[in-house]
Structures are given as C-alpha cells and as structure tokens.
Amino acid sequence: MAKYKIKNNFNFRVKRSDKKRPVVVVDAAHLGGAYKGTFVSASTLDGAGCILPLAYGVVDTENDCSWTWFFENFKNAFGERENMCIVSDRNESIIKSVSIVYPNVPHCACIWHLWKNVCSSFKRSKKTLSDIFYSMAKAYRKEDFDKLMAKVVKVDHRVKDYLEEAGYEKWSRVHSTINRGRMMTSNIAECINGCLVDARKLTIIDFLEEARLLFGSWNYKNREIASYTKDTLGRRFEEILIVNASKSSKMKVFINFIDFLFYVVPSSEYIFTVHEAGKRYIVCLERKTCTCGRFQHDEIPCAHAIAVLKHKNVTNLHPYCSDYYKPYALEKTYEVVMVPMPDKDDWNVPEYVLDEIVRPPRYRRLAGRPRKRRKKNADEKITVNNNCCGQCGQEGHNRRTCTFFPKED
C-alpha cells in the first residue's frame, strides 16, 4: 500500500538537568516547501529568560494522531516532572493529546490566543475590556481578580460566562494549580516559528538542518553568557530584582511603633508589615511569601520584601531568590552540548528505514502566489501618517502651507 504521509521526524534537545522550570510551550507552523507538512516544537525559558528549545519535529498535519505521537516521544525523553504544565493555544488536538499522554499534567491556555477568541465572539466589547482582561489574567491576588471581573460583568456579562467556561485555572495566574512563572503566553514558540519562516520553504532535510544550526547557535551563545554570569542572577530576572529594589525605596517598615495608626508586633523575627499607599502587606522571610502575591509567584523578592531586608541591613538579596535563576543552575542547563550532524555519506541508516517507501502527500496547490507573511488582524495593523513638507521636511503640513520658509513675492 502506498504511503502518502510525510515521515515523522523528531529531534530531541532535552537536557538531563532538573534545573529547569517545567513549563513547556508547544506550537505548530505550516511548512511552505514543495511537500507540505507541519513543524511542531516544545520549548521553555532558561534561568536567564532566554528561549530554550526542547524538542521539535515534522508531521503531516496538526491532528490528534500527530500531537499524540509528538507528546509520546517527548515524554520518553523529557519525562513527567513535578509542577509541570503545558502551555499552548486552545487547539482541540493539543488538549486531547495532553490528556492522553500527560493525564496528571494541567494544560494552560495562552492568554493572547484566548483574548483573540473573545474578540471574535464579542466584538463590541473588545476595546473596553482589553486592558482589563490582561490585568485580570496577570493578577497576583484573588481580590484584584474579583474586582476586575466585576468590571467585566458591567460591560458584558457574556464575556464573564465565556471565560468561566474556559476555566479560570487555565488562563488566570492566581487560579492556576501550578506556578507558570511569567509564561502567560506562547510567545516563545511563536518566536521560534518566526525565526524559521524562511527555512520553512526548504525541503524537509534542509529545513531540519537549518533548525539544528539555529538552535545550536542559541545553545552556544547562552552557554557563553552563563560562563561569565557568576555574581548575579540571569539577565532578565536580575533586571526585575533591580526594579523591585527601586520601588522599595519609597516604602516604610514599621515595627512596634504604637504611635502610628498601623503597627505590628512580629510573632517572630521573620514576619513584618509594610505600608504602601495606605495598604498593609505582610511579609514572611522564612516562607518567602508576601500578601501581594509576587514574592511566592515570581520567586524573587518583591518590593515589600526588599524593604524588609533593607530594614534588617541585608544587602545580598540572592539567597531569597529561586535556585532556578542562579548562575550554577544556568550552567547546569547548558552542560549538554548539541552534537553536530555528520556528513550524509557517513550516516548509519538501518536497513528497515532504507526499505521503507515514503511518498509525498497528496495536496492541491492553491491558486495565486503563496503568501509569505502572516495575515494580520485588523487590530494589529498600525496606520501612521508620515506626510512631510517638501520644503522643510517637517510633519503636519505641506509645501503650500509651510511657514518655515517665507514665500517669494
């Protein structure tokens, strides 16, 4: 029987270190070469906030069978880890395959794709609810989430019903059953697809080689950065720590000051109250928690915790950060190198692979020139009027109404 299916190709780049937060982002992109197919990938972020591709492959199309095959191979290499979750768009095949291969691993939705679904279903409310939705999805406290949801109900109660049906635990940070960190979207997978947009026009073998070269260059660059990152956290998270430290300079810590309206008697040397803009936040240094929610979710001292540490004359904040962001964990992530592929003449191909006949898939070529760029939605298009004056070059007027150069009589 003739086979019209592109042979599945799976390439693993899974690190054996446990110094990675098990938040896996998966996505797919169509190939544009002579023989159609779909590129699927799984990736995460390292301790410096850089993209870390874990595995990738090529399947015939994005269906239940292909995604189940992908997750089965991924599970054999990556395994099932504690506090692991899988982030993607709301593709039904991905959701179904995750429930089959990873029944104990929650599936989380990309908040950007979820919001686009809301926009397509409730077009009249999208402009009013855009900022509210993203603030609600990234809220650290349930009290803030409930206040924002009340605003949503006032605008359009149908949006609230739709988001509730989707499951708060799938897209809301505060309702999530695991810690997603700062990966609320599938942007890192979209970035990989964007970097390979030209390579996706090549044949399968050439495309996979381009993908390997791209990921290999990232691997080398990130390993080099990790080698001289000794005294600070990863770049992205060190910047967050600096921003939180600057915010903490505006706060005050009160301990046993009865003259003040708000004061606290610590139950131990680790518990403090921080006042900010008339609000009180309780910080526990022993458990690394704060009632604002940022300390325990980001696993980096929030502004309130830094204010307490400054009060205690603690200058080194890194012990209160997660080990995931520290230099030795970053070095551990990239200790396994990507071995280059040998020359094609030196490949040791098994006989059963050589005997297998794989024919190109049947497909009907669409009329017209193939589209090279993704078709953007109306709200993504930015129209800018850059009309300039022909005499002075400034914007806002033309040559006839120009006042910079005097008119000749």
CSV table of C-alpha atoms in Angstrom, one decimal:
chain,number,residue,atom,x,y,z
A,1,MET,CA,0.0,0.0,0.0
A,2,ALA,CA,1.4,3.4,-1.0
A,3,LYS,CA,2.2,5.8,1.8
A,4,TYR,CA,1.3,9.4,1.4
A,5,LYS,CA,2.4,10.6,4.7
A,6,ILE,CA,5.4,12.7,5.5
A,7,LYS,CA,7.7,10.6,7.6
A,8,ASN,CA,7.7,11.8,11.2
A,9,ASN,CA,11.0,13.3,12.2
A,10,PHE,CA,11.7,14.0,15.8
A,11,ASN,CA,14.8,15.7,17.1
A,12,PHE,CA,15.4,15.9,20.8
A,13,ARG,CA,17.3,18.6,22.7
A,14,VAL,CA,16.2,17.7,26.2
A,15,LYS,CA,18.6,18.5,29.0
A,16,ARG,CA,19.0,15.9,31.7
A,17,SER,CA,19.3,18.6,34.3
A,18,ASP,CA,16.4,19.3,36.7
A,19,LYS,CA,17.4,23.0,36.9
A,20,LYS,CA,14.6,24.0,34.6
A,21,ARG,CA,11.1,25.1,35.4
A,22,PRO,CA,8.9,22.5,33.8
A,23,VAL,CA,6.6,25.0,31.9
A,24,VAL,CA,6.6,23.6,28.4
A,25,VAL,CA,5.2,25.7,25.5
A,26,VAL,CA,4.1,23.9,22.3
A,27,ASP,CA,3.0,25.2,19.0
A,28,ALA,CA,2.9,24.3,15.3
A,29,ALA,CA,3.7,26.1,12.0
A,30,HIS,CA,3.0,25.0,8.4
A,31,LEU,CA,5.8,24.3,6.0
A,32,GLY,CA,5.9,26.2,2.7
A,33,GLY,CA,8.1,23.9,0.6
A,34,ALA,CA,7.2,21.7,-2.3
A,35,TYR,CA,6.0,19.0,0.1
A,36,LYS,CA,3.7,20.3,2.7
A,37,GLY,CA,3.9,19.4,6.4
A,38,THR,CA,3.7,20.9,9.9
A,39,PHE,CA,6.6,21.9,12.1
A,40,VAL,CA,5.9,21.2,15.8
A,41,SER,CA,8.0,22.2,18.7
A,42,ALA,CA,8.3,22.3,22.5
A,43,SER,CA,10.3,25.0,24.3
A,44,THR,CA,10.7,26.7,27.7
A,45,LEU,CA,12.7,29.5,29.3
A,46,ASP,CA,16.1,29.1,31.0
A,47,GLY,CA,17.2,30.9,34.2
A,48,ALA,CA,18.2,34.0,32.2
A,49,GLY,CA,14.9,34.4,30.4
A,50,CYS,CA,16.2,33.1,27.1
A,51,ILE,CA,14.3,30.7,24.8
A,52,LEU,CA,15.4,27.0,25.4
A,53,PRO,CA,14.1,24.7,22.6
A,54,LEU,CA,13.5,21.2,24.0
A,55,ALA,CA,12.3,19.2,21.0
A,56,TYR,CA,11.0,19.6,17.5
A,57,GLY,CA,9.7,17.6,14.6
A,58,VAL,CA,7.8,17.4,11.4
A,59,VAL,CA,4.4,15.8,11.0
A,60,ASP,CA,1.9,15.5,8.1
A,61,THR,CA,-0.7,17.8,9.6
A,62,GLU,CA,-1.9,19.1,13.0
A,63,ASN,CA,-4.3,16.4,14.2
A,64,ASP,CA,-4.9,14.1,17.1
A,65,CYS,CA,-2.6,11.4,15.8
A,66,SER,CA,0.3,13.7,15.2
A,67,TRP,CA,0.1,15.5,18.5
A,68,THR,CA,-0.2,12.2,20.4
A,69,TRP,CA,2.9,10.9,18.6
A,70,PHE,CA,4.8,14.1,19.5
A,71,PHE,CA,3.9,14.0,23.2
A,72,GLU,CA,4.6,10.3,23.5
A,73,ASN,CA,8.2,10.8,22.1
A,74,PHE,CA,8.6,14.0,24.2
A,75,LYS,CA,7.6,12.1,27.4
A,76,ASN,CA,10.1,9.3,26.7
A,77,ALA,CA,12.9,12.0,26.6
A,78,PHE,CA,11.7,14.7,29.0
A,79,GLY,CA,9.6,12.6,31.3
A,80,GLU,CA,6.8,13.8,33.6
A,81,ARG,CA,8.1,16.2,36.3
A,82,GLU,CA,6.7,17.8,39.4
A,83,ASN,CA,4.7,21.0,38.9
A,84,MET,CA,4.9,20.6,35.2
A,85,CYS,CA,2.4,22.2,32.8
A,86,ILE,CA,1.9,22.6,29.1
A,87,VAL,CA,1.0,26.0,27.5
A,88,SER,CA,-0.5,26.3,24.1
A,89,ASP,CA,-3.4,27.9,22.2
A,90,ARG,CA,-6.8,26.3,22.5
A,91,ASN,CA,-6.2,23.7,19.8
A,92,GLU,CA,-8.5,20.8,20.4
A,93,SER,CA,-5.9,18.2,19.3
A,94,ILE,CA,-3.3,19.5,21.7
A,95,ILE,CA,-5.8,19.5,24.6
A,96,LYS,CA,-6.9,16.0,23.8
A,97,SER,CA,-3.3,14.6,23.3
A,98,VAL,CA,-2.1,16.2,26.6
A,99,SER,CA,-5.0,14.5,28.5
A,100,ILE,CA,-4.0,11.1,26.9
A,101,VAL,CA,-0.2,11.2,27.3
A,102,TYR,CA,0.0,13.5,30.3
A,103,PRO,CA,-3.2,12.8,32.3
A,104,ASN,CA,-1.8,14.3,35.5
A,105,VAL,CA,-0.3,17.4,33.9
A,106,PRO,CA,-2.5,20.5,33.5
A,107,HIS,CA,-2.9,22.3,30.2
A,108,CYS,CA,-2.8,26.1,30.4
A,109,ALA,CA,-4.1,28.4,27.7
A,110,CYS,CA,-2.1,31.2,26.1
A,111,ILE,CA,-3.9,34.4,27.2
A,112,TRP,CA,-3.2,36.1,23.9
A,113,HIS,CA,-5.0,33.4,21.8
A,114,LEU,CA,-7.8,33.3,24.4
A,115,TRP,CA,-8.3,37.1,24.1
A,116,LYS,CA,-8.4,36.8,20.3
A,117,ASN,CA,-11.2,34.3,20.7
A,118,VAL,CA,-13.1,36.7,23.0
A,119,CYS,CA,-12.6,39.5,20.4
A,120,SER,CA,-14.0,37.4,17.6
A,121,SER,CA,-17.1,36.4,19.7
A,122,PHE,CA,-17.7,39.8,21.4
A,123,LYS,CA,-16.6,42.4,19.0
A,124,ARG,CA,-18.4,45.4,20.6
A,125,SER,CA,-16.7,44.9,24.0
A,126,LYS,CA,-13.1,44.2,22.9
A,127,LYS,CA,-11.8,47.8,23.1
A,128,THR,CA,-13.2,48.4,26.5
A,129,LEU,CA,-12.1,45.1,28.0
A,130,SER,CA,-8.7,44.6,26.5
A,131,ASP,CA,-6.6,46.2,29.4
A,132,ILE,CA,-9.0,44.7,32.0
A,133,PHE,CA,-8.5,41.2,30.7
A,134,TYR,CA,-4.7,41.2,30.6
A,135,SER,CA,-4.6,42.8,34.1
A,136,MET,CA,-7.1,40.2,35.3
A,137,ALA,CA,-5.0,37.3,33.8
A,138,LYS,CA,-1.8,38.5,35.4
A,139,ALA,CA,-3.3,39.5,38.8
A,140,TYR,CA,-1.4,38.1,41.8
A,141,ARG,CA,-4.3,38.3,44.3
A,142,LYS,CA,-7.9,36.9,44.1
A,143,GLU,CA,-9.2,40.2,45.5
A,144,ASP,CA,-7.8,42.1,42.5
A,145,PHE,CA,-9.1,39.4,40.1
A,146,ASP,CA,-12.6,39.7,41.5
A,147,LYS,CA,-12.7,43.5,41.3
A,148,LEU,CA,-11.6,43.3,37.6
A,149,MET,CA,-14.1,40.6,36.9
A,150,ALA,CA,-16.9,42.8,38.3
A,151,LYS,CA,-15.9,45.5,35.8
A,152,VAL,CA,-16.1,42.9,33.0
A,153,VAL,CA,-19.7,41.9,34.1
A,154,LYS,CA,-20.7,45.6,33.9
A,155,VAL,CA,-19.5,45.9,30.4
A,156,ASP,CA,-20.7,42.5,29.0
A,157,HIS,CA,-21.7,39.6,31.3
A,158,ARG,CA,-21.4,37.2,28.3
A,159,VAL,CA,-17.6,37.6,28.4
A,160,LYS,CA,-17.5,36.5,32.0
A,161,ASP,CA,-19.5,33.4,31.2
A,162,TYR,CA,-17.2,32.6,28.3
A,163,LEU,CA,-14.0,33.0,30.4
A,164,GLU,CA,-15.6,31.0,33.2
A,165,GLU,CA,-16.5,28.2,30.8
A,166,ALA,CA,-12.9,28.2,29.5
A,167,GLY,CA,-11.7,27.6,33.1
A,168,TYR,CA,-10.1,30.2,35.3
A,169,GLU,CA,-7.3,27.8,36.2
A,170,LYS,CA,-6.2,27.6,32.6
A,171,TRP,CA,-5.5,31.3,32.0
A,172,SER,CA,-5.5,33.1,35.3
A,173,ARG,CA,-2.3,33.3,37.3
A,174,VAL,CA,-3.9,33.5,40.7
A,175,HIS,CA,-6.3,30.5,40.0
A,176,SER,CA,-3.6,28.3,38.4
A,177,THR,CA,-2.9,25.0,40.1
A,178,ILE,CA,0.8,25.3,39.4
A,179,ASN,CA,3.2,28.1,39.1
A,180,ARG,CA,3.5,29.2,35.5
A,181,GLY,CA,6.1,31.8,36.3
A,182,ARG,CA,6.0,34.7,33.8
A,183,MET,CA,5.0,32.5,30.8
A,184,MET,CA,1.4,33.5,30.3
A,185,THR,CA,1.5,33.3,26.5
A,186,SER,CA,3.0,31.0,23.9
A,187,ASN,CA,5.2,33.8,22.5
A,188,ILE,CA,8.4,31.8,22.8
A,189,ALA,CA,7.1,29.2,20.4
A,190,GLU,CA,5.9,32.0,18.0
A,191,CYS,CA,9.4,33.4,18.1
A,192,ILE,CA,10.9,30.1,17.0
A,193,ASN,CA,8.4,29.9,14.2
A,194,GLY,CA,9.3,33.5,13.2
A,195,CYS,CA,13.0,32.7,13.1
A,196,LEU,CA,12.4,29.7,10.8
A,197,VAL,CA,9.9,31.5,8.5
A,198,ASP,CA,12.4,31.4,5.5
A,199,ALA,CA,13.7,28.0,6.3
A,200,ARG,CA,10.2,26.5,6.2
A,201,LYS,CA,10.3,27.0,2.4
A,202,LEU,CA,13.1,24.4,2.1
A,203,THR,CA,12.9,20.7,1.7
A,204,ILE,CA,12.5,18.6,4.9
A,205,ILE,CA,16.1,17.6,5.3
A,206,ASP,CA,17.4,21.2,4.6
A,207,PHE,CA,14.8,22.6,6.9
A,208,LEU,CA,15.7,20.4,9.8
A,209,GLU,CA,19.4,21.2,9.3
A,210,GLU,CA,18.6,24.9,9.4
A,211,ALA,CA,16.6,24.4,12.6
A,212,ARG,CA,19.5,22.5,14.2
A,213,LEU,CA,22.0,25.2,13.2
A,214,LEU,CA,19.8,27.9,14.7
A,215,PHE,CA,19.2,26.1,18.0
A,216,GLY,CA,22.9,25.2,18.1
A,217,SER,CA,23.9,28.9,17.8
A,218,TRP,CA,21.5,29.8,20.6
A,219,ASN,CA,22.9,27.0,22.7
A,220,TYR,CA,26.5,28.2,22.3
A,221,LYS,CA,25.6,31.9,22.9
A,222,ASN,CA,23.6,31.1,26.1
A,223,ARG,CA,26.3,28.8,27.4
A,224,GLU,CA,28.9,31.5,26.9
A,225,ILE,CA,26.7,34.0,28.7
A,226,ALA,CA,26.2,31.5,31.6
A,227,SER,CA,30.0,31.0,31.8
A,228,TYR,CA,30.6,34.6,32.9
A,229,THR,CA,27.4,35.1,34.9
A,230,LYS,CA,28.8,34.4,38.4
A,231,ASP,CA,27.7,37.0,40.9
A,232,THR,CA,24.2,37.9,39.6
A,233,LEU,CA,21.0,36.2,38.5
A,234,GLY,CA,20.0,35.6,35.0
A,235,ARG,CA,19.9,38.8,33.0
A,236,ARG,CA,16.1,39.1,32.8
A,237,PHE,CA,15.5,38.3,36.4
A,238,GLU,CA,18.3,40.5,37.7
A,239,GLU,CA,16.5,43.4,36.0
A,240,ILE,CA,13.3,42.5,37.8
A,241,LEU,CA,15.2,42.5,41.1
A,242,ILE,CA,16.6,45.9,40.4
A,243,VAL,CA,13.2,47.3,39.5
A,244,ASN,CA,11.7,45.9,42.8
A,245,ALA,CA,14.6,47.4,44.7
A,246,SER,CA,13.9,50.8,43.3
A,247,LYS,CA,10.3,50.6,44.3
A,248,SER,CA,11.1,49.5,47.8
A,249,SER,CA,13.0,52.8,48.5
A,250,LYS,CA,9.6,54.6,48.6
A,251,MET,CA,8.2,52.3,51.3
A,252,LYS,CA,8.5,52.3,55.1
A,253,VAL,CA,8.6,49.5,57.6
A,254,PHE,CA,7.0,49.9,61.0
A,255,ILE,CA,7.8,47.7,63.9
A,256,ASN,CA,6.4,48.2,67.4
A,257,PHE,CA,5.5,51.9,66.8
A,258,ILE,CA,2.4,52.3,68.9
A,259,ASP,CA,2.2,56.0,68.0
A,260,PHE,CA,1.3,55.0,64.4
A,261,LEU,CA,-2.2,54.1,63.4
A,262,PHE,CA,-0.9,50.9,61.7
A,263,TYR,CA,1.7,48.9,63.5
A,264,VAL,CA,2.6,45.3,64.1
A,265,VAL,CA,4.2,43.2,66.8
A,266,PRO,CA,6.2,40.5,65.0
A,267,SER,CA,5.4,36.9,66.0
A,268,SER,CA,9.0,36.1,65.0
A,269,GLU,CA,12.0,37.8,63.5
A,270,TYR,CA,10.8,36.8,60.0
A,271,ILE,CA,7.4,38.5,59.9
A,272,PHE,CA,6.9,42.2,59.1
A,273,THR,CA,4.3,44.6,58.0
A,274,VAL,CA,5.0,47.0,55.1
A,275,HIS,CA,2.8,50.1,54.5
A,276,GLU,CA,2.4,51.3,50.9
A,277,ALA,CA,-0.1,53.9,49.8
A,278,GLY,CA,-2.3,53.3,52.8
A,279,LYS,CA,-2.3,49.5,52.4
A,280,ARG,CA,-0.6,46.9,54.6
A,281,TYR,CA,1.3,43.9,53.3
A,282,ILE,CA,2.6,41.1,55.5
A,283,VAL,CA,6.0,39.6,54.5
A,284,CYS,CA,7.3,36.3,55.8
A,285,LEU,CA,11.0,35.9,55.0
A,286,GLU,CA,11.1,32.3,56.3
A,287,ARG,CA,8.4,31.1,53.9
A,288,LYS,CA,9.4,33.7,51.2
A,289,THR,CA,5.8,34.9,50.9
A,290,CYS,CA,4.1,38.3,50.8
A,291,THR,CA,0.4,39.1,50.8
A,292,CYS,CA,0.8,40.9,47.5
A,293,GLY,CA,1.5,37.5,45.9
A,294,ARG,CA,4.6,38.5,43.9
A,295,PHE,CA,7.2,37.1,46.2
A,296,GLN,CA,5.8,33.5,46.1
A,297,HIS,CA,4.7,33.5,42.4
A,298,ASP,CA,7.8,35.2,40.8
A,299,GLU,CA,10.2,33.6,43.4
A,300,ILE,CA,12.0,36.9,43.5
A,301,PRO,CA,11.8,39.3,46.5
A,302,CYS,CA,9.0,41.8,45.8
A,303,ALA,CA,9.3,45.5,46.7
A,304,HIS,CA,7.8,44.9,50.1
A,305,ALA,CA,10.2,42.0,50.9
A,306,ILE,CA,13.2,44.1,49.8
A,307,ALA,CA,12.0,46.9,52.1
A,308,VAL,CA,12.1,44.5,55.0
A,309,LEU,CA,15.5,43.2,54.0
A,310,LYS,CA,16.9,46.7,53.8
A,311,HIS,CA,15.5,47.3,57.3
A,312,LYS,CA,17.4,44.3,58.5
A,313,ASN,CA,20.5,45.6,56.8
A,314,VAL,CA,20.6,42.6,54.4
A,315,THR,CA,22.5,43.6,51.2
A,316,ASN,CA,22.6,40.3,49.4
A,317,LEU,CA,19.2,39.5,48.1
A,318,HIS,CA,20.1,36.5,46.0
A,319,PRO,CA,19.6,33.9,48.8
A,320,TYR,CA,15.9,34.8,48.8
A,321,CYS,CA,15.6,34.1,45.0
A,322,SER,CA,14.8,30.8,43.5
A,323,ASP,CA,17.7,28.5,42.6
A,324,TYR,CA,16.3,28.4,39.1
A,325,TYR,CA,17.6,31.9,38.4
A,326,LYS,CA,21.1,31.4,39.9
A,327,PRO,CA,24.3,31.0,37.8
A,328,TYR,CA,25.1,27.4,38.7
A,329,ALA,CA,21.6,26.3,37.6
A,330,LEU,CA,22.1,28.2,34.3
A,331,GLU,CA,25.4,26.4,33.7
A,332,LYS,CA,23.8,23.1,34.5
A,333,THR,CA,21.1,23.8,31.9
A,334,TYR,CA,23.7,24.0,29.1
A,335,GLU,CA,26.1,21.4,30.2
A,336,VAL,CA,24.9,19.0,27.4
A,337,VAL,CA,26.1,20.3,24.0
A,338,MET,CA,24.3,19.8,20.7
A,339,VAL,CA,26.4,17.3,18.7
A,340,PRO,CA,26.7,18.3,15.0
A,341,MET,CA,25.3,16.1,12.4
A,342,PRO,CA,27.9,14.1,10.4
A,343,ASP,CA,28.1,14.2,6.6
A,344,LYS,CA,25.2,12.5,4.8
A,345,ASP,CA,27.6,9.9,3.4
A,346,ASP,CA,28.6,8.9,6.9
A,347,TRP,CA,25.1,8.3,8.2
A,348,ASN,CA,24.5,4.8,9.6
A,349,VAL,CA,20.9,4.2,8.4
A,350,PRO,CA,19.2,0.9,9.5
A,351,GLU,CA,18.0,-1.4,6.7
A,352,TYR,CA,14.4,-1.2,7.7
A,353,VAL,CA,14.5,2.5,7.2
A,354,LEU,CA,16.1,2.2,3.8
A,355,ASP,CA,13.5,-0.4,2.7
A,356,GLU,CA,10.6,1.9,3.7
A,357,ILE,CA,8.9,3.8,0.9
A,358,VAL,CA,7.7,7.2,1.8
A,359,ARG,CA,5.9,9.1,-0.9
A,360,PRO,CA,5.0,12.8,-0.9
A,361,PRO,CA,1.5,13.6,0.4
A,362,ARG,CA,-1.4,14.5,-1.9
A,363,TYR,CA,-2.3,18.1,-1.8
A,364,ARG,CA,-3.9,20.6,-4.1
A,365,ARG,CA,-2.0,23.8,-4.7
A,366,LEU,CA,-4.0,26.9,-4.1
A,367,ALA,CA,-4.4,29.5,-6.8
A,368,GLY,CA,-2.3,32.6,-6.8
A,369,ARG,CA,1.1,33.5,-5.4
A,370,PRO,CA,1.9,31.8,-2.0
A,371,ARG,CA,1.6,34.2,1.0
A,372,LYS,CA,4.9,34.8,2.7
A,373,ARG,CA,3.7,36.8,5.7
A,374,ARG,CA,1.1,36.0,8.3
A,375,LYS,CA,-2.2,37.7,7.7
A,376,LYS,CA,-2.6,40.2,10.5
A,377,ASN,CA,-5.9,41.0,12.2
A,378,ALA,CA,-7.4,44.4,11.9
A,379,ASP,CA,-6.4,45.5,15.4
A,380,GLU,CA,-2.8,44.5,14.8
A,381,LYS,CA,-2.3,46.9,11.8
A,382,ILE,CA,-0.8,50.2,12.7
A,383,THR,CA,-1.5,53.1,10.3
A,384,VAL,CA,0.8,56.0,10.6
A,385,ASN,CA,0.5,59.2,8.6
A,386,ASN,CA,4.1,60.3,7.7
A,387,ASN,CA,3.3,63.0,5.2
A,388,CYS,CA,6.0,65.6,5.4
A,389,CYS,CA,6.5,69.1,3.9
A,390,GLY,CA,8.5,69.1,0.7
A,391,GLN,CA,10.4,72.3,1.7
A,392,CYS,CA,11.3,72.0,5.4
A,393,GLY,CA,10.8,68.2,5.8
A,394,GLN,CA,8.6,68.6,9.0
A,395,GLU,CA,5.4,66.7,9.5
A,396,GLY,CA,1.9,68.2,10.0
A,397,HIS,CA,1.8,70.5,6.9
A,398,ASN,CA,2.6,70.5,3.2
A,399,ARG,CA,4.6,72.8,0.9
A,400,ARG,CA,1.7,75.1,0.3
A,401,THR,CA,1.0,75.8,3.9
A,402,CYS,CA,4.7,75.8,5.1
A,403,THR,CA,5.6,78.8,7.3
A,404,PHE,CA,9.2,77.9,7.9
A,405,PHE,CA,10.4,79.3,4.6
A,406,PRO,CA,8.9,82.7,3.6
A,407,LYS,CA,7.0,82.8,0.3
A,408,GLU,CA,8.7,84.6,-2.6
A,409,ASP,CA,6.7,87.5,-4.0
